[in-house]
Coordinates of C-alpha atoms in Angstrom, one line a residue:
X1 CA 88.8 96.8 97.2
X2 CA 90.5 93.4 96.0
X3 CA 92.0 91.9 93.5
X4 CA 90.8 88.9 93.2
X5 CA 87.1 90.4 92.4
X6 CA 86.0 93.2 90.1
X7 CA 87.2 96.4 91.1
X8 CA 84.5 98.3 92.8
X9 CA 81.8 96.4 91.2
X10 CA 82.1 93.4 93.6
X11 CA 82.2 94.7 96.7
X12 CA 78.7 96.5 95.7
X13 CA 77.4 93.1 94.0
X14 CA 78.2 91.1 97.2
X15 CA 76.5 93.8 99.6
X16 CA 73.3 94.2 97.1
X17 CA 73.1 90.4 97.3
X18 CA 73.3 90.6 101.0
X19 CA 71.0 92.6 101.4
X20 CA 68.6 91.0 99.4
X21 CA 68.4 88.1 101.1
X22 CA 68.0 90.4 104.8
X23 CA 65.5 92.6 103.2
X24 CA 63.3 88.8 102.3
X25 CA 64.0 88.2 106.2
X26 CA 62.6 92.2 107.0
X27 CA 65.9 92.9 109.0
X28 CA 67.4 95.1 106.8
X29 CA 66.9 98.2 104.6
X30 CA 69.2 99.3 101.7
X31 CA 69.2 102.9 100.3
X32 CA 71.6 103.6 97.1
X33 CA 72.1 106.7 94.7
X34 CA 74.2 106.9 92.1
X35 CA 76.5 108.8 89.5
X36 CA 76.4 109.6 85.7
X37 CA 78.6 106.4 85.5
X38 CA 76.1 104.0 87.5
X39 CA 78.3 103.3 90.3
X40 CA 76.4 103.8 93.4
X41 CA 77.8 106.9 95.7
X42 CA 75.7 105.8 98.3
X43 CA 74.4 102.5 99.9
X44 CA 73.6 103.0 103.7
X45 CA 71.7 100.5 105.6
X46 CA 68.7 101.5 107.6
X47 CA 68.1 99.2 110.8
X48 CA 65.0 98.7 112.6
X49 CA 64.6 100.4 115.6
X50 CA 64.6 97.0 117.6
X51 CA 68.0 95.9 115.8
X52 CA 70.3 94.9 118.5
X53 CA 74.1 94.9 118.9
X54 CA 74.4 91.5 117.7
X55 CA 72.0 91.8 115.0
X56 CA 73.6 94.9 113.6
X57 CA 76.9 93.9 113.5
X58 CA 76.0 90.5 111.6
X59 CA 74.5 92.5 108.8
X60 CA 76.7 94.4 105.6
X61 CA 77.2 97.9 106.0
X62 CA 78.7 100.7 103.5
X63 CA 78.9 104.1 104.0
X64 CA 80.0 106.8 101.3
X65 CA 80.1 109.3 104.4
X66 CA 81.3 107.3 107.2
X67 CA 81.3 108.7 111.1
X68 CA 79.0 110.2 113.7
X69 CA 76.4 112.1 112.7
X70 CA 76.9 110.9 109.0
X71 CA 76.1 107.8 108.3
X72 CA 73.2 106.3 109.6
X73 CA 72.4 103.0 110.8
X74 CA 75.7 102.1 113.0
X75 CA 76.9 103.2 115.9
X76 CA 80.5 105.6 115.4
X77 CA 82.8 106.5 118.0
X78 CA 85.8 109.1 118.3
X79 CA 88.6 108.1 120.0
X80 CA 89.3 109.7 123.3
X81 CA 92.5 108.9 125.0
X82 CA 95.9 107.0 124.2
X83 CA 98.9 106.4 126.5
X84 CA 102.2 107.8 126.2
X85 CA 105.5 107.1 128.0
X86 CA 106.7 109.4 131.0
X87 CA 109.9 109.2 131.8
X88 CA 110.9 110.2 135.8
X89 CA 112.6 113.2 136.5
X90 CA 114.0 114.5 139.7
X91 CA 113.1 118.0 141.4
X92 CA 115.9 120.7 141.9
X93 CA 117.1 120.6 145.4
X94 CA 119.1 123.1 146.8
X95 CA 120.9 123.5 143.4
X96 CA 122.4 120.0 143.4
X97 CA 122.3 118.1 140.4
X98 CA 119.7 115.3 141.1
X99 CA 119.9 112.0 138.8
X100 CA 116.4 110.7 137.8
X101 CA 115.9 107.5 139.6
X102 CA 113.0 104.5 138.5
X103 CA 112.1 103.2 135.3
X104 CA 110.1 105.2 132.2
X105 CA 105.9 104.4 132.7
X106 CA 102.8 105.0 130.7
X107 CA 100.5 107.4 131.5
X108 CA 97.1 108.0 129.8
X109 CA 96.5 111.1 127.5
X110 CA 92.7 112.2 127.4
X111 CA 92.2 113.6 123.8
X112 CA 89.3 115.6 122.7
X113 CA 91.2 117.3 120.2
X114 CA 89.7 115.3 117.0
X115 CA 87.3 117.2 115.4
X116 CA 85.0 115.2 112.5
X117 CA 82.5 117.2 109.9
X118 CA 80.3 115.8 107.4
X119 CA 81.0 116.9 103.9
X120 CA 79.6 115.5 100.4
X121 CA 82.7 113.4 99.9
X122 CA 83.8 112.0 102.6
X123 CA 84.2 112.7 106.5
X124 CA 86.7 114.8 107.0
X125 CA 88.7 114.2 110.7
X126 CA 91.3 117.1 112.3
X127 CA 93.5 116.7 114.8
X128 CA 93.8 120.1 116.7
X129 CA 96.2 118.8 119.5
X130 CA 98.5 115.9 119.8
X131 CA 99.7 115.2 116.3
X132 CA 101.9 112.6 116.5
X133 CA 98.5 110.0 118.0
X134 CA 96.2 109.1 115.8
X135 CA 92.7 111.1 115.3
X136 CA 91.0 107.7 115.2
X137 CA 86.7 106.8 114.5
X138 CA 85.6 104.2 115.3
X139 CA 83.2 101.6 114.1
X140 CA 82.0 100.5 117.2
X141 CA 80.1 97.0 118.1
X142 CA 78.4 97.9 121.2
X143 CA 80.5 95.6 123.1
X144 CA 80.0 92.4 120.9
X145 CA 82.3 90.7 119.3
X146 CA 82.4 90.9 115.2
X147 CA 81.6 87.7 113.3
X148 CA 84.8 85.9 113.5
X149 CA 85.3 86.1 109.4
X150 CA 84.6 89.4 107.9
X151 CA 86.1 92.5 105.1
X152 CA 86.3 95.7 105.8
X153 CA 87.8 98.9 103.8
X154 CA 88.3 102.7 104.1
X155 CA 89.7 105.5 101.3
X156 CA 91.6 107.8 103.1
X157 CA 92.6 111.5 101.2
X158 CA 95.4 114.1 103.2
X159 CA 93.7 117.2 103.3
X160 CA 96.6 118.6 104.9
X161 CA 99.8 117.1 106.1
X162 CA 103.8 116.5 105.8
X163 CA 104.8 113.6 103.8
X164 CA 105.3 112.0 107.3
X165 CA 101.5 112.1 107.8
X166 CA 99.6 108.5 108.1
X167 CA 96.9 106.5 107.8
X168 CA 95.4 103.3 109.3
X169 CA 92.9 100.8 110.0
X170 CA 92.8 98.7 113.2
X171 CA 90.9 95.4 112.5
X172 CA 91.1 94.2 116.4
X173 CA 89.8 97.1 118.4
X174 CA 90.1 96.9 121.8
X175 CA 88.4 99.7 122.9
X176 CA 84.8 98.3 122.8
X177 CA 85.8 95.2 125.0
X178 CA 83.5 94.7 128.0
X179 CA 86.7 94.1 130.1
X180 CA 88.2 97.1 128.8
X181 CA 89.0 100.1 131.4
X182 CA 90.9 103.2 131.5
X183 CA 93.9 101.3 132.0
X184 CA 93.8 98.9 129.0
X185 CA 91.4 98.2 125.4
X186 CA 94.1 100.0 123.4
X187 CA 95.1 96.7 121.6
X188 CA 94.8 96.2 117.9
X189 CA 96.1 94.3 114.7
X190 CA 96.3 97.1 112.3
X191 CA 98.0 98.6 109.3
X192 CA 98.9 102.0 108.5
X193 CA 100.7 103.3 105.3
X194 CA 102.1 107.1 104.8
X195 CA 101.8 109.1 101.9
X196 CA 105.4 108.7 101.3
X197 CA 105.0 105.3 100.1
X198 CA 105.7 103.2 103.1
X199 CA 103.7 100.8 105.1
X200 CA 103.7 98.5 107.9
X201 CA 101.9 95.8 110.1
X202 CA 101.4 95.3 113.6
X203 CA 99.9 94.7 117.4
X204 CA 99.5 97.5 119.6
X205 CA 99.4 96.4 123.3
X206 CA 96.4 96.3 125.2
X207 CA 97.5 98.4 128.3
X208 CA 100.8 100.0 127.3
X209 CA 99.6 101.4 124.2
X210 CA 102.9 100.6 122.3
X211 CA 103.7 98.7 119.5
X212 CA 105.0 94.8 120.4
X213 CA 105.8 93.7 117.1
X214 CA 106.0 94.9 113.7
X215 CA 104.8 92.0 111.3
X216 CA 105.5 93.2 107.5
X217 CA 106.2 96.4 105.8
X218 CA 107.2 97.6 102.9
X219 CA 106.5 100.5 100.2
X220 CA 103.7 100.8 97.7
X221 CA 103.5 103.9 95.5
X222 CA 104.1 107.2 97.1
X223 CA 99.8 109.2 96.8
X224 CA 97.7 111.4 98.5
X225 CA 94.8 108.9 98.4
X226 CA 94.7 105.4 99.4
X227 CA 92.2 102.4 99.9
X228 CA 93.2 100.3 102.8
X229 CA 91.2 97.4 103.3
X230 CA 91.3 94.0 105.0
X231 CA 90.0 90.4 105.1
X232 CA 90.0 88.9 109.1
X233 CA 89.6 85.3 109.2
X234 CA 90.1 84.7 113.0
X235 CA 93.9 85.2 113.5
X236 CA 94.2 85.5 110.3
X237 CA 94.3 89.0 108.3
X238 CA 95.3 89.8 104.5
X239 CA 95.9 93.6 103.7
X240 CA 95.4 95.4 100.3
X241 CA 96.7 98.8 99.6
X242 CA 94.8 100.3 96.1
X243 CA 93.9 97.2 95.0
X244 CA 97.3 95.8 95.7
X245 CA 97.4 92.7 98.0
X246 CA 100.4 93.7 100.1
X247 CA 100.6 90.6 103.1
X248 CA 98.9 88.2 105.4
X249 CA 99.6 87.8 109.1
X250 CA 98.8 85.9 111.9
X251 CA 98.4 87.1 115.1
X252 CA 96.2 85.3 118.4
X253 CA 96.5 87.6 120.6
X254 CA 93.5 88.9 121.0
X255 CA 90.8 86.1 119.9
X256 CA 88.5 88.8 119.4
X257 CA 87.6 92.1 117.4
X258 CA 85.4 94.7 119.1
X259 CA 85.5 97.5 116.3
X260 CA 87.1 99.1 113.2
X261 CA 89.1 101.9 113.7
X262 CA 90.9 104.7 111.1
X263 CA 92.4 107.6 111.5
X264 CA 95.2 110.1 110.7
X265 CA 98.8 110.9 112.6
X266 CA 101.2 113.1 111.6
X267 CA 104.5 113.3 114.0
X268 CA 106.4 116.0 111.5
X269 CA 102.8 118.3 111.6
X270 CA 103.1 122.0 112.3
X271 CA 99.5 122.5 111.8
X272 CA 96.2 120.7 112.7
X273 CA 96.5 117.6 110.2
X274 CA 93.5 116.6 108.8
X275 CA 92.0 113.8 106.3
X276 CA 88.9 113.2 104.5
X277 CA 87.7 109.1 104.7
X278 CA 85.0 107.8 102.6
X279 CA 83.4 104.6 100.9
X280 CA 83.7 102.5 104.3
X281 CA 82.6 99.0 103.8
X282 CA 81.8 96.2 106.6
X283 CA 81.2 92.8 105.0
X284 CA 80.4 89.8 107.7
X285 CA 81.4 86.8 105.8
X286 CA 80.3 82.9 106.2
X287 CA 82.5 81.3 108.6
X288 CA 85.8 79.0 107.3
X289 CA 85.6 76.9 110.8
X290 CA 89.5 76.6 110.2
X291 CA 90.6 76.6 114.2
X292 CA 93.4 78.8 115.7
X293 CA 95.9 76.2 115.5
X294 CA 95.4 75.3 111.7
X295 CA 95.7 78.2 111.3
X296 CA 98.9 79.1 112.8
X297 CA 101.0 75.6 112.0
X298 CA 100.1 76.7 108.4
X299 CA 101.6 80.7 108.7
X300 CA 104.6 78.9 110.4
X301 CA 105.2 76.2 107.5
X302 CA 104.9 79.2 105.1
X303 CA 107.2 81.2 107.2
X304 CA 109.7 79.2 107.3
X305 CA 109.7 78.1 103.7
X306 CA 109.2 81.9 102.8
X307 CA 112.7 82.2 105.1
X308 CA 115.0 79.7 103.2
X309 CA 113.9 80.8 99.6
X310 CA 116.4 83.0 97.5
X311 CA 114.7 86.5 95.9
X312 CA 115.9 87.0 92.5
X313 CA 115.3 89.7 90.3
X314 CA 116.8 91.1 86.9
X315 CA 116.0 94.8 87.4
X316 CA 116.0 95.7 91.0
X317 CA 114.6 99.1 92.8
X318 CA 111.0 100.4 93.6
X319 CA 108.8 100.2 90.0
X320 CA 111.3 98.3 88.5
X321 CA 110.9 95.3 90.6
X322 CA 107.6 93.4 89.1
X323 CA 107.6 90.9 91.9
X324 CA 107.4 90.8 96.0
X325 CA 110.6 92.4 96.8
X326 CA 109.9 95.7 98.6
X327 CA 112.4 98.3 97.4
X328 CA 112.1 102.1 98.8
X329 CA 111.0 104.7 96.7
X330 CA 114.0 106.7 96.2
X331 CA 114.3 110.3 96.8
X332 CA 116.8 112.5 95.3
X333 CA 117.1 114.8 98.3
X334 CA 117.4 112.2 100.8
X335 CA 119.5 109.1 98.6
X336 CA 121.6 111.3 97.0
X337 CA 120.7 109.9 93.8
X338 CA 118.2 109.6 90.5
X339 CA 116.8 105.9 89.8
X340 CA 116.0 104.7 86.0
X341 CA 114.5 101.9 85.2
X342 CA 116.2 100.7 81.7
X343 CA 116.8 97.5 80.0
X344 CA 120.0 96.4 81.4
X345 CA 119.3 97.1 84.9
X346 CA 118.8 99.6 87.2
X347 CA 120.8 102.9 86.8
X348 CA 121.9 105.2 89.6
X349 CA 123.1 108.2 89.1
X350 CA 124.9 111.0 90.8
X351 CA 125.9 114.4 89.4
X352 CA 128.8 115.7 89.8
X353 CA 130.2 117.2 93.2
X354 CA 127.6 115.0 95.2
X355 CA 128.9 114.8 98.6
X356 CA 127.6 111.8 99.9
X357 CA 126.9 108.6 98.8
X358 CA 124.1 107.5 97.3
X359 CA 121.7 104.5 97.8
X360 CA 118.9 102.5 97.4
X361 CA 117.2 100.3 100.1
X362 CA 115.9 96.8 99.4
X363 CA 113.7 95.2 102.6
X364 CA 113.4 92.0 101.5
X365 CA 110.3 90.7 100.7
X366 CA 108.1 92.1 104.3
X367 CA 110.7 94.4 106.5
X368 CA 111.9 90.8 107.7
X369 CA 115.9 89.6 107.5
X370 CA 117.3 86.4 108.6
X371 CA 120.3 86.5 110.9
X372 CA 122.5 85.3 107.5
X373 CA 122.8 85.9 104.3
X374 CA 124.4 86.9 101.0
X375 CA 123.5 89.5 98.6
X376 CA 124.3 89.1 95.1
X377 CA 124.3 91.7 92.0
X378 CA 126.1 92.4 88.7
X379 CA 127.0 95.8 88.7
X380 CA 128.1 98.3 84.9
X381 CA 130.7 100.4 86.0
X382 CA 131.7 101.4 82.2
X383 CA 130.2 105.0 83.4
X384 CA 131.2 105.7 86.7
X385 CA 134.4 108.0 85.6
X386 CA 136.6 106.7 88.0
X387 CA 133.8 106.4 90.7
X388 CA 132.2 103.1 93.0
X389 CA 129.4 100.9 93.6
X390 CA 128.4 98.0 95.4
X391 CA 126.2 96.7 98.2
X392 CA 126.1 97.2 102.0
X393 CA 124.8 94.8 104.5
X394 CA 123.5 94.6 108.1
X395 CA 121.8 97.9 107.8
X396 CA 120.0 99.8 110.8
X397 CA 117.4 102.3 110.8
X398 CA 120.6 104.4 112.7
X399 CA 122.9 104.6 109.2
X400 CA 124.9 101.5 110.6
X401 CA 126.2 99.0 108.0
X402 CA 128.7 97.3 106.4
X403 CA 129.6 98.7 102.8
X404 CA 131.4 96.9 100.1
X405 CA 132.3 99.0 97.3
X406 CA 134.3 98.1 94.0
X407 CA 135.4 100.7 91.5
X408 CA 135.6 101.4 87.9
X409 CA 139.5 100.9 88.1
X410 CA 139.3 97.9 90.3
X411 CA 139.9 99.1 93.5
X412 CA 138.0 97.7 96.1
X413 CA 136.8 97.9 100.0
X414 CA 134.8 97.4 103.1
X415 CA 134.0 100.0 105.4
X416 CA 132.1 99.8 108.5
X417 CA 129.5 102.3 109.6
X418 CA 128.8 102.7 113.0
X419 CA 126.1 105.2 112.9
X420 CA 127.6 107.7 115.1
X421 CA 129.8 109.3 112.4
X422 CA 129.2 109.9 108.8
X423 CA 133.0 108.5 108.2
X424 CA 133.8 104.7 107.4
X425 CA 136.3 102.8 108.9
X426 CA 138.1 100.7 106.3
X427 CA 138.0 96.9 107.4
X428 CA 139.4 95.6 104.2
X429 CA 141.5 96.7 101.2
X430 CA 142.9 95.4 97.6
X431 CA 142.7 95.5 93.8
X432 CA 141.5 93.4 91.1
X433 CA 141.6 93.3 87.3
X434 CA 139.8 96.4 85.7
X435 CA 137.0 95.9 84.3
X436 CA 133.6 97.3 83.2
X437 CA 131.3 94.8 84.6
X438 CA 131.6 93.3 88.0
X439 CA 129.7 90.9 89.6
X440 CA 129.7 91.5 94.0
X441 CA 128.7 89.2 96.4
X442 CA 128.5 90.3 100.1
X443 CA 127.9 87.5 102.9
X444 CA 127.1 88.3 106.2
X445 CA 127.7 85.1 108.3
X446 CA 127.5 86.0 112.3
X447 CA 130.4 88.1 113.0
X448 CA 131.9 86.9 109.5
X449 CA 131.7 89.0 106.5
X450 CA 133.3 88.2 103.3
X451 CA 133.6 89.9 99.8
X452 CA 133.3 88.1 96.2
X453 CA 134.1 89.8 93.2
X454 CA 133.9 87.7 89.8
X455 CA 133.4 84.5 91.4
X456 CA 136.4 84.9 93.2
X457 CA 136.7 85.9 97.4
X458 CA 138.5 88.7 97.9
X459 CA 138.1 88.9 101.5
X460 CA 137.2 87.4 104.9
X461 CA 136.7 89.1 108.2
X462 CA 135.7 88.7 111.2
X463 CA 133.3 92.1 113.0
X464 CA 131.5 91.6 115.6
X465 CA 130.0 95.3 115.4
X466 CA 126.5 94.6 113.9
X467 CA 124.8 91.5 113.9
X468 CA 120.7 92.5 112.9
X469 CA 119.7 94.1 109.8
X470 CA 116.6 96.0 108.9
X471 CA 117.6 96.5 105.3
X472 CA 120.4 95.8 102.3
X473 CA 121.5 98.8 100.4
X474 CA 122.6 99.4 96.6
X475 CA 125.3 101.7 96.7
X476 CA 127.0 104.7 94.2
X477 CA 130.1 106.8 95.2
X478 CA 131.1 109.4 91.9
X479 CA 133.8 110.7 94.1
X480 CA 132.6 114.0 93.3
X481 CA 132.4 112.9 89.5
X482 CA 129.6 112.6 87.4
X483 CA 128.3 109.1 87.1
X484 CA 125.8 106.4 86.6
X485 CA 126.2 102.7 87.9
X486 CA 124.0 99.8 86.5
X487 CA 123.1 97.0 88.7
X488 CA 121.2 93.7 87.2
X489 CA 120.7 90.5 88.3
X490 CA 120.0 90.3 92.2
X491 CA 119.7 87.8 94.6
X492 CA 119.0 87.5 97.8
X493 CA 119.7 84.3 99.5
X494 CA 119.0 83.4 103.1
X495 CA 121.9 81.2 104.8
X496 CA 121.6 78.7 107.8

């Protein structure tokens, strides 16, 4: 569903309207039920039996039960095979100890372990085998192209899963693709979200199979249920999550979409994982005529303005953050720490004898950081009890980072984080005035990374150690007190 039309009302207007105008041209038949509360449960089209590929695919289709042997009137595939990488290993011989020689390849996976049955909700799909792939349908074109402009959506429900289970839809399916073979058609533009919260973007290659670039990603409310849905304009495609508009990318790679794809994955799975989809919607649109290239000069102009503007916001963290910024969700068991939203700011707490330190993640505004920055916040330390806060920079996804920390009896520091060991290595060392407000701004600068605290630069360094970041970090350290740090006021600002 989107935002910018009536909730579910619009997307049934547009497709009645539709199909009014193909049932006055005799190429189309719509079939609806519906509920106490009037929405329809049902609107499947029924094609003629001389409909062909091209015809089909340039008419509106909904299903309430989508898949094979469900939903009438398209044609639905399962997916059957996927790539994964084998690395070379070297035989025993004669008890020696043989190093591996060549370089790590793909090999292709046949999977018939997705299993699809038709129930009153929804179609639910299982993955008996292989849980880590996705258990992917597909809407398929018959080897024509979609309409170059078109919607699409899915609801997706976990029937059973970890919180590491997923859910996508692919909006530039490959697989349909009359060039396509055995050893390629696994490229797509797609989006999957997991029912932890987070989300992201990207292209899978056409004849590796992996992922080449991650566009956006971010966090949305942690559910069992989502919507996923999608606008393609070309090389142009804008995400929703739950009504939620969540980004736009821009990707030519491949000039074409041969089918809509979703599924389930579930790497952390001990058991079959399974999903039930419903209320699928295929909406070919009128054409914009805007060409590739407009297209793309305009996502770079907006890029690169999006890239030089500061991010502000008064209360920072996941659900206190009204605007773009995407903030994790935080989790007590894995952060080390409770999250308030108040008044004065965001408050993190830790109880007493907490053994690590506590944080929150901030991913900018879609997963994306320039190469420098500075990170600004004001931090209440007034009930810490003798315990620190403060920021850390250059994050990894491996634990490595620069923290800055300044405590409630003005001692400050930076320690580096180099991922391998859970213990900092102090860079940097002093004392300021006590107080019970600071405000800390970390810069990281190339290989220099420098400390302000009221204003006033405390230090300057010069690290080589970590140079990309994938995320910024709110900090809390009770030194095995009970405390609760306040942080207000952040900005992020991108620097040349």
């Amino acid at each position: 569903m989107f935002r910018d039309r009536p909730r579910l009302y619009g997307w049934y207007a547009l497709l009645f309207l539709a199909c009014a105008i193909l049932l006055g041209s005799g190429l189309l038949a719509c079939t609806t039920s519906s509920t106490g509360n009037g929405l329809p449960t049902q609107a499947l089209p029924t094609l003629s039996l001389n409909t062909t590929p091209t015809a089909q695919i340039q008419q509106p289709y909904i299903a309430s039960v989508p898949g094979p042997g469900c939903a009438k009137g398209a044609n639905w595939g399962i997916g059957g095979r996927y790539k994964t990488i084998v690395t070379p290993t070297a035989s025993a011989d004669l008890g020696t100890n043989v190093i591996p020689t060549g370089t790590p390849g793909h090999k292709t996976v046949n999977d018939d372990s997705t299993v699809t049955t038709c129930k009153s909700d929804g179609l639910l799909v299982q993955h008996n085998a292989h849980y880590d792939s996705y258990a992917t349908v597909i809407y398929e074109s018959q080897a024509k192209p979609l309409p170059r402009h078109f919607r699409t959506q899915i609801t997706a429900t976990i029937v059973n899963g970890t919180d590491a289970a997923s859910f996508d839809l692919g909006v530039r399916n490959q697989n349909e693709n009359a060039l396509s073979g055995q050893d390629n058609g696994y490229g797509n533009d797609s989006i999957e979200v997991k029912t932890d919260g987070s989300w992201s973007t990207g292209r899978t290659n056409d004849t590796t199979d992996d992922t080449d670039v991650v566009f956006s990603k971010g966090f949305v409310k942690p559910a069992k249920t989502f919507t996923l849905a999608a606008e393609v304009d070309g090389p142009r495609m804008t995400f929703w999550i739950n009504d939620q508009k969540i980004t736009t990318i821009v990707d030519a790679t491949y000039p074409d979409s041969y089918g809509i794809n979703f599924g389930i994955s579930d790497f952390k799975a001990k058991s079959p994982p399974a999903a039930l989809f419903s209320h699928f919607v295929y909406m070919p649109l009128i054409d914009t005529h805007l060409t590739n290239n407009n297209l793309l000069a305009t996502a770079t102009a907006q890029a690169s303005k999006d890239a030089q503007a500061s991010y502000t916001v008064a209360t920072p963290g996941f659900g206190c953050d009204q605007g773009p910024g995407q903030w994790q969700p935080t989790v007590e068991s894995r952060d080390y720490v409770t999250a308030h939203c108040q008044s004065q700011g965001l408050a993190l707490s830790q109880p007493a004898n907490t053994k690590y330190i506590g944080n929150v993640a901030f991913y900018g505004l879609n997963g994306n950081f320039p190469e420098n920055y500075k990170v600004k916040v004001q931090i209440d330390v007034s009930q810490l009890n003798n315990g620190c806060a403060g920021l850390q920079t250059r994050m990894s996804t491996r634990g490595a980072g620069y923290a800055y920390f300044v405590c409630s009896n003005g001692f400050w520091q930076i320690l580096l984080y180099d991922g391998h060991s859970s213990e900092g290595r102090r860079l940097a060392q002093g004392n300021v005035a006590q107080q019970g407000i600071y405000t800390m701004e970390a810069t990281a600068n190339g290989s220099t990374q420098s400390l302000a605290l009221n204003g006033a630069q405390v230090a300057q360094l010069d690290d080589k150690t970590l140079s990309q970041t994938d995320y910024v970090e709110l900090l809390i350290d009770g030194q095995g007190n009970a405390g609760t740090a306040v942080f207000s006021n952040f900005i992020f600002t991108p620097q040349p």
